[in-house]
Coordinates of C-alpha atoms and ligand atoms in Angstrom, one line a residue:
X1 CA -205.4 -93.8 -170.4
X2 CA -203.1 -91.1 -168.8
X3 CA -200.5 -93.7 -168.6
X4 CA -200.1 -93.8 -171.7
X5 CA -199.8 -90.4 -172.6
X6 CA -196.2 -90.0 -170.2
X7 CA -193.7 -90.3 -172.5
X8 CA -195.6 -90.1 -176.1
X9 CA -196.9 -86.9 -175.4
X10 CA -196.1 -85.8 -172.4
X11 CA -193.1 -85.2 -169.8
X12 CA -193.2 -85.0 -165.8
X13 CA -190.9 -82.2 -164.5
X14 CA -189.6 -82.9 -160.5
X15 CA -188.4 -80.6 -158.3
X16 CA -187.7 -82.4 -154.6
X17 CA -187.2 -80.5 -151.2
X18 CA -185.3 -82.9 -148.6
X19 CA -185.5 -81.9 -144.8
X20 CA -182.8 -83.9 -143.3
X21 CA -182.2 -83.6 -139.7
X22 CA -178.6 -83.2 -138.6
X23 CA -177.4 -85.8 -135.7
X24 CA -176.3 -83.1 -133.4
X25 CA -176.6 -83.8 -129.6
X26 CA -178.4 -80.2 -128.8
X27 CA -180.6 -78.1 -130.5
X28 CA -179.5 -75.5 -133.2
X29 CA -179.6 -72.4 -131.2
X30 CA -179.7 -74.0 -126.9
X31 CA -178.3 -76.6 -125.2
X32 CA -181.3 -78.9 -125.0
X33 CA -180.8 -82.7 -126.6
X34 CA -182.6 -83.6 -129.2
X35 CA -182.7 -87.4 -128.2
X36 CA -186.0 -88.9 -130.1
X37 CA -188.3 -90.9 -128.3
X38 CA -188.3 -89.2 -125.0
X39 CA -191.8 -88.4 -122.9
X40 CA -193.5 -85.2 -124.8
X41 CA -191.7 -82.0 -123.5
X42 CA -188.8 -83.4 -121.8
X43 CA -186.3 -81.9 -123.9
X44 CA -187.8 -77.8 -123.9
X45 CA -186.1 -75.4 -122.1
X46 CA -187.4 -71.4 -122.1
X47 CA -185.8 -70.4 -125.6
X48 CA -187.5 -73.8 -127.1
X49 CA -190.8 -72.6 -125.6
X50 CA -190.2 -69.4 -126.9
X51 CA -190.4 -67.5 -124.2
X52 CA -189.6 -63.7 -124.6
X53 CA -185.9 -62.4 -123.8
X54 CA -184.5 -65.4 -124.7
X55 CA -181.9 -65.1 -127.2
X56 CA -180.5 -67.8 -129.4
X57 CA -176.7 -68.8 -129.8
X58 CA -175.9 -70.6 -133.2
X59 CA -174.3 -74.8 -132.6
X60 CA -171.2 -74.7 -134.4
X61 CA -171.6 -78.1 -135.7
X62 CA -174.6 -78.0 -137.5
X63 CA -173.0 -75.2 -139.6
X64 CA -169.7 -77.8 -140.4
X65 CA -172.1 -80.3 -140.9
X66 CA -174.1 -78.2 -143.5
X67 CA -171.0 -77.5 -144.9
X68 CA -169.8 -81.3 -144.9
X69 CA -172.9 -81.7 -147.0
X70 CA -172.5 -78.6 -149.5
X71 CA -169.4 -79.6 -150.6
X72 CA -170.2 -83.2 -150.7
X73 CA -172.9 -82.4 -153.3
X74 CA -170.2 -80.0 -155.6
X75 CA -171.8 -76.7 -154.3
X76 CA -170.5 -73.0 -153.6
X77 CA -169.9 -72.5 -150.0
X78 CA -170.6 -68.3 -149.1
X79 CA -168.3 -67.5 -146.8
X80 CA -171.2 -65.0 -145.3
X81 CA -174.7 -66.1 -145.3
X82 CA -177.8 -64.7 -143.1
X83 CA -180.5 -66.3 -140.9
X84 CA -184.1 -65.1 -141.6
X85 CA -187.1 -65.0 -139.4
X86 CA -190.3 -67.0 -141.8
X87 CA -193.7 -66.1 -139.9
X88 CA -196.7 -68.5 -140.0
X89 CA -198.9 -69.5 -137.0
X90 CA -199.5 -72.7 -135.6
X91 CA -199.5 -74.5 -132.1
X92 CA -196.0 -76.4 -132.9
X93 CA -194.5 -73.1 -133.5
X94 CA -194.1 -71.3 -130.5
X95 CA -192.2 -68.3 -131.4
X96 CA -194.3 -67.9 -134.4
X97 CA -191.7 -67.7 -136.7
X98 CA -189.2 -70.4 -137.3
X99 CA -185.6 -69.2 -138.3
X100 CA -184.5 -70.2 -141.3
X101 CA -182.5 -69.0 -144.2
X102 CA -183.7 -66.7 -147.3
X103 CA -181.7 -64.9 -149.7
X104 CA -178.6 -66.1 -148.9
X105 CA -178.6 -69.5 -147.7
X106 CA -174.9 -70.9 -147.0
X107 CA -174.8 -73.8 -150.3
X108 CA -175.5 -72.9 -153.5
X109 CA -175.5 -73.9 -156.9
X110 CA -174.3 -77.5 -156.5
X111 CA -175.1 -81.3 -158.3
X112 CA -175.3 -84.8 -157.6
X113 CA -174.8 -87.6 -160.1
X114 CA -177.1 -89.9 -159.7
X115 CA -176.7 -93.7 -162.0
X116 CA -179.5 -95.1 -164.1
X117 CA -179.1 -98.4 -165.6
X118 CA -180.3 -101.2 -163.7
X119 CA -177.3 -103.2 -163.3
X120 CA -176.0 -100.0 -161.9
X121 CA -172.6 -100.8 -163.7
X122 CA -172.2 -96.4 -164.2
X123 CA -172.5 -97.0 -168.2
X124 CA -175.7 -94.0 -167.5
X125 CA -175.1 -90.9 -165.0
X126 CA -177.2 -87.9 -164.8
X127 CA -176.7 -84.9 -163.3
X128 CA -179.0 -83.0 -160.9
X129 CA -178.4 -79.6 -159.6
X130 CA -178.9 -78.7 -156.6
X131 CA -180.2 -74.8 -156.4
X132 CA -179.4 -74.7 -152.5
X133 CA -179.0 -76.0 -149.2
X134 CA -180.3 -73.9 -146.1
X135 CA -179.9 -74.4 -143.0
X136 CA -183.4 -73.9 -140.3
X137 CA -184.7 -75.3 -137.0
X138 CA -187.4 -77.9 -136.9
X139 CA -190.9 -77.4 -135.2
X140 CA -192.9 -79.4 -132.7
X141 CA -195.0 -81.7 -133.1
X142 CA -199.0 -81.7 -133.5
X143 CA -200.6 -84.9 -132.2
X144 CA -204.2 -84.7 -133.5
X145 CA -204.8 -88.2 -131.2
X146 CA -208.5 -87.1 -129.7
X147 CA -211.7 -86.0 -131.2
X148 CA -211.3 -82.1 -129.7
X149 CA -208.0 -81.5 -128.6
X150 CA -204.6 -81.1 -130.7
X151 CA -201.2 -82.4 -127.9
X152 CA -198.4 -80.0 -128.8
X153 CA -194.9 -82.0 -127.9
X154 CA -191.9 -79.4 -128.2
X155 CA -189.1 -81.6 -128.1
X156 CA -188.7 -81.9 -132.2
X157 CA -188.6 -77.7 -131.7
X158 CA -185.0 -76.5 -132.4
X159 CA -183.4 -79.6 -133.7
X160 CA -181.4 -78.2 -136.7
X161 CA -182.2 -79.4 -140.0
X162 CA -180.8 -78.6 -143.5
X163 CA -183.1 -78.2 -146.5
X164 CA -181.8 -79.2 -150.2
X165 CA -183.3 -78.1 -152.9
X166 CA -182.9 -80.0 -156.3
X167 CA -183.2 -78.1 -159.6
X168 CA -186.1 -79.4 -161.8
X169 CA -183.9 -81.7 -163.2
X170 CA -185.8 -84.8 -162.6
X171 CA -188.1 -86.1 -164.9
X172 CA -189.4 -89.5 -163.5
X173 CA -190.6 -90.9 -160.6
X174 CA -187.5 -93.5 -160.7
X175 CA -185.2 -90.9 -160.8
X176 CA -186.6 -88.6 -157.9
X177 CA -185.9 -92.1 -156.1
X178 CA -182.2 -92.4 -157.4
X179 CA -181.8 -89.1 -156.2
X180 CA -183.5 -89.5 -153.1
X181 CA -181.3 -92.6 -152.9
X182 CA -178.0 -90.5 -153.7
X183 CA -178.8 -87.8 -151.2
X184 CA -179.3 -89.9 -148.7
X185 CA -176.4 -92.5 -148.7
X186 CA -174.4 -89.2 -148.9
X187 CA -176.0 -87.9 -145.3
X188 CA -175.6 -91.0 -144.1
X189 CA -171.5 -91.4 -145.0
X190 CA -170.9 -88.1 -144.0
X191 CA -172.5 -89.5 -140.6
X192 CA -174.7 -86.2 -140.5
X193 CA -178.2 -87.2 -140.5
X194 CA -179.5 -91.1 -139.8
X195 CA -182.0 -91.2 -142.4
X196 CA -184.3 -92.5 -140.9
X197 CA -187.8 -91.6 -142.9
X198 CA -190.2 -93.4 -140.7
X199 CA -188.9 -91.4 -137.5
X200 CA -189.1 -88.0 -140.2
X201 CA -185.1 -87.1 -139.8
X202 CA -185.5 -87.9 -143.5
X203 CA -188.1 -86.4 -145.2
X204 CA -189.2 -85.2 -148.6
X205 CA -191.9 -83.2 -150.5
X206 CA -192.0 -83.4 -154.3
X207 CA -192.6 -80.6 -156.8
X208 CA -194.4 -82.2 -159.6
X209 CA -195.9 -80.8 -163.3
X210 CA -196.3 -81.8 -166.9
X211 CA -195.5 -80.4 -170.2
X212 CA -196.3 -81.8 -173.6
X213 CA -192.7 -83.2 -174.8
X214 CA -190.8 -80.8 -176.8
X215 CA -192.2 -77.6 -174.9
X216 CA -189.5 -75.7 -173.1
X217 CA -191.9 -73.8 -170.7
X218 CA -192.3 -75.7 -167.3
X219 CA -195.8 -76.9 -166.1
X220 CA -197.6 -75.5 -163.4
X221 CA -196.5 -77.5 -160.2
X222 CA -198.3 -79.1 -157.5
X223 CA -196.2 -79.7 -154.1
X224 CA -196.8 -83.1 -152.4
X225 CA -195.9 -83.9 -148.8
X226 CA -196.6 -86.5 -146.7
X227 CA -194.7 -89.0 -147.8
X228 CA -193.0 -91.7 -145.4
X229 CA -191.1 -94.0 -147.7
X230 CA -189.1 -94.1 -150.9
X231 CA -191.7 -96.4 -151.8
X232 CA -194.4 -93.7 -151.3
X233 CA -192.4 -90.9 -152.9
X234 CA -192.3 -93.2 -156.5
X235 CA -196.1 -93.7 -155.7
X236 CA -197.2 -90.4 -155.2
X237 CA -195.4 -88.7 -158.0
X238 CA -196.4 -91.5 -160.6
X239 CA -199.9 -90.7 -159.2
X240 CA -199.4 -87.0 -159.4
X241 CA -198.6 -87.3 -162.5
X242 CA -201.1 -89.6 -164.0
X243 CA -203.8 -86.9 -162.5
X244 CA -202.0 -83.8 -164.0
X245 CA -202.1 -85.6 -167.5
X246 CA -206.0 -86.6 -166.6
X247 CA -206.7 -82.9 -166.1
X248 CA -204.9 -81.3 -168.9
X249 CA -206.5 -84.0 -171.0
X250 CA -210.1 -83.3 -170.4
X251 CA -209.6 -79.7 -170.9
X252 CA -208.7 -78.4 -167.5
X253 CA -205.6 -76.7 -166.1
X254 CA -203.4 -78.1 -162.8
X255 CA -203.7 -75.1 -160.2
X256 CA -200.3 -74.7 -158.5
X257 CA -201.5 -76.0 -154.8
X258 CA -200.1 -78.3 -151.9
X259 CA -201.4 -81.8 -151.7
X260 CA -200.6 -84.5 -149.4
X261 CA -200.5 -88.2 -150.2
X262 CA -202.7 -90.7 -148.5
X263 CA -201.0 -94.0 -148.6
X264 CA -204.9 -95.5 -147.6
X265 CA -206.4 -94.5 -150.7
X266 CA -203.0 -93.9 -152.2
X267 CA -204.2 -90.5 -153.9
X268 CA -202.8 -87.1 -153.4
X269 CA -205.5 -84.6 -151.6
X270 CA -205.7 -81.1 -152.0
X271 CA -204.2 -79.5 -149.0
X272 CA -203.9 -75.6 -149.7
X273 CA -204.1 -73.5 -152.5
X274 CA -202.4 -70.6 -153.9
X275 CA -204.4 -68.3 -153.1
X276 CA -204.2 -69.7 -149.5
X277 CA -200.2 -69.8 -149.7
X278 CA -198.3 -68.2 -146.7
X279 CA -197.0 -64.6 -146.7
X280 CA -194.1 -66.4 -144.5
X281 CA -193.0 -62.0 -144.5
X282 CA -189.2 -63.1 -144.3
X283 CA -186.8 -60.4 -142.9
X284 CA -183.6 -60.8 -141.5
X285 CA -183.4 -62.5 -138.5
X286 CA -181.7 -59.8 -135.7
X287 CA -181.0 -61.8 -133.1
X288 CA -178.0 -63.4 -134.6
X289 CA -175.0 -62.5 -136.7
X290 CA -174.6 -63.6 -139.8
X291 CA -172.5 -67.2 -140.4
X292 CA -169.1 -66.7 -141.2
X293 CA -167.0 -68.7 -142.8
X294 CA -163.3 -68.2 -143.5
X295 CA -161.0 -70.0 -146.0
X296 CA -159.6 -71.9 -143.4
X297 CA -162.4 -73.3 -141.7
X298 CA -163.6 -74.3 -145.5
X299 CA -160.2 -76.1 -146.2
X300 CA -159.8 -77.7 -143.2
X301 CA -163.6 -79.2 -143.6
X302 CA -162.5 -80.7 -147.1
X303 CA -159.7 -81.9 -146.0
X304 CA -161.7 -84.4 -143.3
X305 CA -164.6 -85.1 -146.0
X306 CA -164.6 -88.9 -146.4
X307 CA -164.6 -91.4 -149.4
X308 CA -168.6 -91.1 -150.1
X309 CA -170.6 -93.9 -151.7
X310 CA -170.4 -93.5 -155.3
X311 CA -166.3 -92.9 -155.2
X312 CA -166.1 -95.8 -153.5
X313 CA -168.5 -98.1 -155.5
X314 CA -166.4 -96.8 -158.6
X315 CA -163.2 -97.7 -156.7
X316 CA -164.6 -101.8 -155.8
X317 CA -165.5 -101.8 -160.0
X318 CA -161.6 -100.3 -160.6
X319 CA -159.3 -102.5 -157.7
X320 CA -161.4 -105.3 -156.5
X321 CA -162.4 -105.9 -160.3
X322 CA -166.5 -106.5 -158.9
X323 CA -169.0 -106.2 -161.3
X324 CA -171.1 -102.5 -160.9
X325 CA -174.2 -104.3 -159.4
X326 CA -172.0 -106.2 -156.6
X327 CA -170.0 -102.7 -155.9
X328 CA -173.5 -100.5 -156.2
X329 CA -175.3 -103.2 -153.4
X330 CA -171.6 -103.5 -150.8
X331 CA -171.4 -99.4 -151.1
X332 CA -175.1 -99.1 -150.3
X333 CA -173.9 -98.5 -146.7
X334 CA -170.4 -97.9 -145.0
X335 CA -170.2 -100.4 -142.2
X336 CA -171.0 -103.0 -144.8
X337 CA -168.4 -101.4 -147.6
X338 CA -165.8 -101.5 -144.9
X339 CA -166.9 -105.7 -143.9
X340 CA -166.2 -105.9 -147.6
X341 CA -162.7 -104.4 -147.8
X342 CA -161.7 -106.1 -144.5
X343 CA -162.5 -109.5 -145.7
X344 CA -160.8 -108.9 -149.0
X345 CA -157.8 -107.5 -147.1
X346 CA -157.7 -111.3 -145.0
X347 CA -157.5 -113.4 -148.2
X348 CA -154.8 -115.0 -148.7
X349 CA -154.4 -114.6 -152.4
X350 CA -155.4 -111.3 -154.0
X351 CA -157.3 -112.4 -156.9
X352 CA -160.3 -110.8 -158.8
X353 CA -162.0 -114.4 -158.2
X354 CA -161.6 -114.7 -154.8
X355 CA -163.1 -110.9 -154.1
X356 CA -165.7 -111.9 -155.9
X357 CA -166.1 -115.0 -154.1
X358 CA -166.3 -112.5 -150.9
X359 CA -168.8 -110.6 -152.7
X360 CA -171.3 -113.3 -153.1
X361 CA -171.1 -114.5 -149.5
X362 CA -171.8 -110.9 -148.2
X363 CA -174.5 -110.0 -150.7
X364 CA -176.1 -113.9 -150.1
X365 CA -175.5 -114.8 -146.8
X366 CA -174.2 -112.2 -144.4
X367 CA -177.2 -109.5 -146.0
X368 CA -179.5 -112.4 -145.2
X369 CA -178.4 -112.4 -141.3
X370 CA -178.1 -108.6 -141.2
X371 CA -181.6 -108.0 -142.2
X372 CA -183.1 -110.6 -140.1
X373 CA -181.4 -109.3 -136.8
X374 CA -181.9 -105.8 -138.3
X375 CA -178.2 -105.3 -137.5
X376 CA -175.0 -103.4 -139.6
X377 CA -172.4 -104.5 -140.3
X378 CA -170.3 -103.3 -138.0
X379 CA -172.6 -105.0 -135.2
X380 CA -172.0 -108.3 -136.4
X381 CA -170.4 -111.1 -134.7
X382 CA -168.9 -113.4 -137.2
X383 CA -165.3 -111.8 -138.2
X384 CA -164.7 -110.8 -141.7
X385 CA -161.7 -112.7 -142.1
X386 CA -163.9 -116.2 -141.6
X387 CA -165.6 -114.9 -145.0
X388 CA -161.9 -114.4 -146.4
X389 CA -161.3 -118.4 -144.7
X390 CA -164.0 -119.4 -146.6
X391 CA -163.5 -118.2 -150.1
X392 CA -160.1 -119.3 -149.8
X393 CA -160.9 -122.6 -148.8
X394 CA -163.3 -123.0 -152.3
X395 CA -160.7 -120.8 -154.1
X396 CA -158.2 -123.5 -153.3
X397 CA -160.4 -126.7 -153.9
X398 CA -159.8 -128.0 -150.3
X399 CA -163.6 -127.8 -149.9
X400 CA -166.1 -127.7 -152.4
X401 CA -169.2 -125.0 -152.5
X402 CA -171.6 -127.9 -151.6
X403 CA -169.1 -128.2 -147.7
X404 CA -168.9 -124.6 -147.7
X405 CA -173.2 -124.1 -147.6
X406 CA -173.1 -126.7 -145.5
X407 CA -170.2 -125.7 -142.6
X408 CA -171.7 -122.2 -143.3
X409 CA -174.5 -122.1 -140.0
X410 CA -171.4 -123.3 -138.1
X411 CA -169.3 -120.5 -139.0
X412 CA -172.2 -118.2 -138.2
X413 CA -172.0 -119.3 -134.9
X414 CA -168.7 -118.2 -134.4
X415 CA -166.9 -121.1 -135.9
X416 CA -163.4 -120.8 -137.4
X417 CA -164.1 -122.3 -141.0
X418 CA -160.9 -124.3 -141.3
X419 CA -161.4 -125.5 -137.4
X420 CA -164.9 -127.1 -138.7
X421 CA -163.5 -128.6 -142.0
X422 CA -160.4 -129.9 -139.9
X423 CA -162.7 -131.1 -137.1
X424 CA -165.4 -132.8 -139.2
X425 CA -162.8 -133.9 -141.4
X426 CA -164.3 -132.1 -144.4
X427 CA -161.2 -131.4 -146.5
X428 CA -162.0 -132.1 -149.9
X429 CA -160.0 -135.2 -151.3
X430 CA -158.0 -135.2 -153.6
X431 CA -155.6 -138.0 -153.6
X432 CA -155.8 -139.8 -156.6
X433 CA -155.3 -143.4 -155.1
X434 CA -158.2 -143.2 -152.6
X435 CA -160.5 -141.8 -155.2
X436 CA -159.4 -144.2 -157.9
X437 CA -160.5 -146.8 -154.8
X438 CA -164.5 -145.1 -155.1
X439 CA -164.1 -144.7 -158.9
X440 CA -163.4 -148.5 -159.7
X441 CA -166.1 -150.2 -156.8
X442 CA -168.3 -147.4 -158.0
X443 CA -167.9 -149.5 -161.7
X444 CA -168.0 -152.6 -161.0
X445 CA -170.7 -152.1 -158.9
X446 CA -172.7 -150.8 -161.6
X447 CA -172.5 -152.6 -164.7
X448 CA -175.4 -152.2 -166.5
X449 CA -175.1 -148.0 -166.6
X450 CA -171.5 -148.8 -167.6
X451 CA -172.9 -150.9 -170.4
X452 CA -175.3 -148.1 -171.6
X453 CA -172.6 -145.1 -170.8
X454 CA -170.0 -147.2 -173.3
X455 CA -172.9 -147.6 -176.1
X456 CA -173.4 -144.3 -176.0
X457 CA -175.5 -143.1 -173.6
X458 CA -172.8 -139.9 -171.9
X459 CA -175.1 -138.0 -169.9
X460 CA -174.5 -141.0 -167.1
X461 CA -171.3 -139.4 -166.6
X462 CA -173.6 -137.1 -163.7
X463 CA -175.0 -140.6 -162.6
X464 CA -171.6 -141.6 -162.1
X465 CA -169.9 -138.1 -160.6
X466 CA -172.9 -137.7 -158.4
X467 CA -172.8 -141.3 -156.9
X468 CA -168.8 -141.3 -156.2
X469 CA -169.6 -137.5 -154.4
X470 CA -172.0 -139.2 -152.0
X471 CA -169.9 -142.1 -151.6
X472 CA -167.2 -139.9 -150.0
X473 CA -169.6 -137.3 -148.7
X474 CA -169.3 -134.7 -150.8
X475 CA -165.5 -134.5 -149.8
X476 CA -163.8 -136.0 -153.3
X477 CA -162.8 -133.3 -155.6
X478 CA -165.3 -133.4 -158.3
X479 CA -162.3 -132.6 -160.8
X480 CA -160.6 -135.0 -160.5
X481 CA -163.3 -138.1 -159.9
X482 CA -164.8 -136.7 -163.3
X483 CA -161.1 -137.0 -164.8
X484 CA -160.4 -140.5 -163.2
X485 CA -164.0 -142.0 -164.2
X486 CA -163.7 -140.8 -167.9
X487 CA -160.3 -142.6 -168.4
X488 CA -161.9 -145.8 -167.0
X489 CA -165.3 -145.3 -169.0
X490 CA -163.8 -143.8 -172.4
X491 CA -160.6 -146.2 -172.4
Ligands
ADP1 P1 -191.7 -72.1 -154.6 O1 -191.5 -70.6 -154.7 O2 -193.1 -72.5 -154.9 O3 -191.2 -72.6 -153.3 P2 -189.3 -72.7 -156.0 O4 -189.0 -72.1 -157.3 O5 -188.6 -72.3 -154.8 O6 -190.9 -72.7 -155.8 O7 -189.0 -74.3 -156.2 C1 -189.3 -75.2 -155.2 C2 -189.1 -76.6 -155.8 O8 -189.9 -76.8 -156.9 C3 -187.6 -76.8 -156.3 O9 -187.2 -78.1 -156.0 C4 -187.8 -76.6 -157.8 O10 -186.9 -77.4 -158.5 C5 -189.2 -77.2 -158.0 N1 -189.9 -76.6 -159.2 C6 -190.0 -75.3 -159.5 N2 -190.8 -75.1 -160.6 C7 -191.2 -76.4 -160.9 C8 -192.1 -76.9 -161.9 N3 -192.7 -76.1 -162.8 N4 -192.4 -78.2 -161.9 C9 -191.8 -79.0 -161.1 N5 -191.0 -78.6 -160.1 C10 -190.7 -77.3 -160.0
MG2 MG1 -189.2 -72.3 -152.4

């Protein structure tokens, strides 16, 4: 099987293109929004239609966000780049070239590091370049609904997106998500792009061949698109794969060609070959100057970047003393990072312990609720420092974990913890004399496992801890009962 064959004798080489669309309110070169969801052609004005002796005027923010984004993933920033006219025809296209960036696109040379190991504790980190990132306008959209027609909606045409281009660095499916992954927590922090890969603001084609392991020579490559998941892009490129091997196997050779992935039959398809590729005939685009960037523009971008996602994942490992895995899941996304740091901020004590205790009630509990109301963070109702109330409530032994799951829907609801321990009277006990009170009827009750405990039989001490817990509700400090009963039973 080709399966077999990846790894022993040969290696997948991955290139991936990312079209992320940038969260400006208007388009890249006129003022129309680019709100999503709208009635078809609501948001088209003449220079989105294309209309002739219209003339395009550049949104300064979607060249700072590029920028944001090229310096986020390490790469040179030219402080003059060019805008290039890339022909092809088709209906979403009205102008029949889309503007784009050739030659000299404004990011260059750059890298992301990107962490392998599945307990994501940092031990493995590999870096992938990234060649360049361009900036362009989006097109429409073709809705192919009926048998005969093809709907044209323009409302997609203008919004600015950015293009990355990863080096062929990436030689597994696993890692193409990891990258995917890294790219687009980074969009995301620098609150440039939503992500969003079922709407298409995040969306990904993947350059795939094979070499037999130890050849330096790269593969020819096949390019698949279509791909509307992470899930998908592992899929497709493990598929890819497999075929390229099954070809190369049985005495063929992979011709460099576009496919798409078809989730239904979850093959790639031929789309286009080579010899069908575009002539896109680039040439500079003369309806705009060229993007300048001065020093101080530059520095005064870095200077606003914020903390991204894997600084601050290595910073949770380093000062809150979490384990990688805990720090890799609370980073995953800011809103939830920042719920993190709040409720740590609120505990009373600062102990590794207690974050940790924080940890596991926001990666349990509080994920649970956000992904069943589909919510961040950030939207949720119940106040970090409740989560801090409760961790140092079992820090401290006034309630054991057994309370805390069980006052827990309470505090969902809005509930101060302490207010519900103090209200139901939940304060774990530990007052020696009313415990030694449970501890002896609890004995002479029971005479017969007493008997059997004293001869030799020790594994009733859980009889005897459990049955003094529910005599008190759960409230007795299991500490001390178990220290009380075994000077009793082992006297
Ligand atoms: P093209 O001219 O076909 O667009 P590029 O050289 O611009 O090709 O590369 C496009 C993408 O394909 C990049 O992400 C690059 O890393 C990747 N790539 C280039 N050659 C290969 C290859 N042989 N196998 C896999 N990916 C490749
Ligand atoms: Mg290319």
């Amino acid at each position: 099987m080709a399966s077999e064959l990846l790894g022993t004798k040969y290696e997948a080489v991955i290139g991936l293109e990312v079209h992320a669309q940038l969260l400006t309110k208007s388009k890249i070169f006129c003022g129309d929004s680019t709100e999503f969801g709208l009635p078809p052609n609501t948001n088209i004005s003449p220079l989105s239609l294309g209309h002739p002796g219209t003339l395009p005027v550049l949104n300064k923010e979607v060249v700072e966000y590029s920028i944001c984004m090229g310096l986020a993933t390490n790469c040179s920033i030219r402080p003059i780049s060019l805008f290039a006219r890339k022909h092809y025809f088709y209906p979403d296209l009205p102008k029949g070239y889309q503007i784009s960036q050739f030659d000299e696109p404004i990011c260059y040379d750059g890298y992301v590091e990107i962490e392998l190991d599945t307990k994501g504790d940092g031990s493995k980190t590999q870096r992938i370049g990234i060649t360049r990132i361009h900036i362009e306008e989006d097109a429409g959209k073709s809705i192919h609904d009926l048998d005969i027609d093809t709907l044209v909606d323009l409302n997609r045409a203008g919004v600015a997106l950015i293009e990355i281009v990863s080096e062929p660095d990436i030689r597994t499916a696993q890692e193409a998500v990891a990258y995917l992954t890294q790219i687009r927590q980074t969009l995301l922090y620098l609150g440039i792009c939503d992500g969003n890969m079922e709407e298409g603001s995040f969306r990904c084609d993947a350059n795939v061949s094979i070499r037999p392991i130890g050849q330096k020579e790269f593969g020819t490559k096949a390019e698949v698109k279509n791909m509307n998941s992470f899930r998908n892009v592992e899929k497709a490129i493990e598929h890819e794969i497999e075929r390229q091997i099954g070809i190369v196997e049985s005495g063929g050779a992979v011709v460099q060609e576009t496919r798409g992935w078809d989730a239904g039959s979850q093959t790639t398809k031929p789309q286009r070959s080579k010899e069908q590729a575009h002539d896109y005939r680039y040439f500079p685009e003369p309806d705009l100057p060229p993007i300048r960037v001065p020093q101080v523009w530059l520095d005064e971008i870095r200077s606003r970047l914020p903390e991204l996602g894997l600084q601050r994942k290595r910073r949770f490992v380093r000062d809150f003393g979490l384990p990688g895995y805990d720090a890799g899941i609370l980073t995953q996304e800011q809103s939830l990072a920042q719920y993190f740091e709040d409720a740590s901020a609120a505990l009373s004590e600062k102990t590794t312990d207690r974050y940790k205790l924080v940890s596991n009630w926001i990666m349990t509990d509080v994920m649970r609720i956000l992904s069943e109301k589909k919510i961040t963070a950030n939207e949720l109702t119940l106040p970090p420092a409740y989560i801090a109330e409760m961790a140092d409530l079992l820090a401290s032994e006034m309630i054991s974990s057994k309370i805390a799951k069980e006052i827990f829907p309470e505090v969902l609801e809005g509930k101060s913890p302490k207010k519900v321990v103090e209200e139901r009277g939940l304060m774990q006990v530990s007052d020696n004399s009313f415990i030694i009170e449970i501890v002896e009827a609890l004995l002479s009750e029971n005479p017969d496992e007493v008997g059997r405990y004293r001869e030799g039989k020790k594994s009733l001490m859980g009889f005897f801890v459990g049955q003094a817990l529910k005599n008190t509700q759960g409230k007795a400090n299991p500490k001390i009962v178990t220290k009380l009963l075994q000077e009793r039973l082992d006297a």
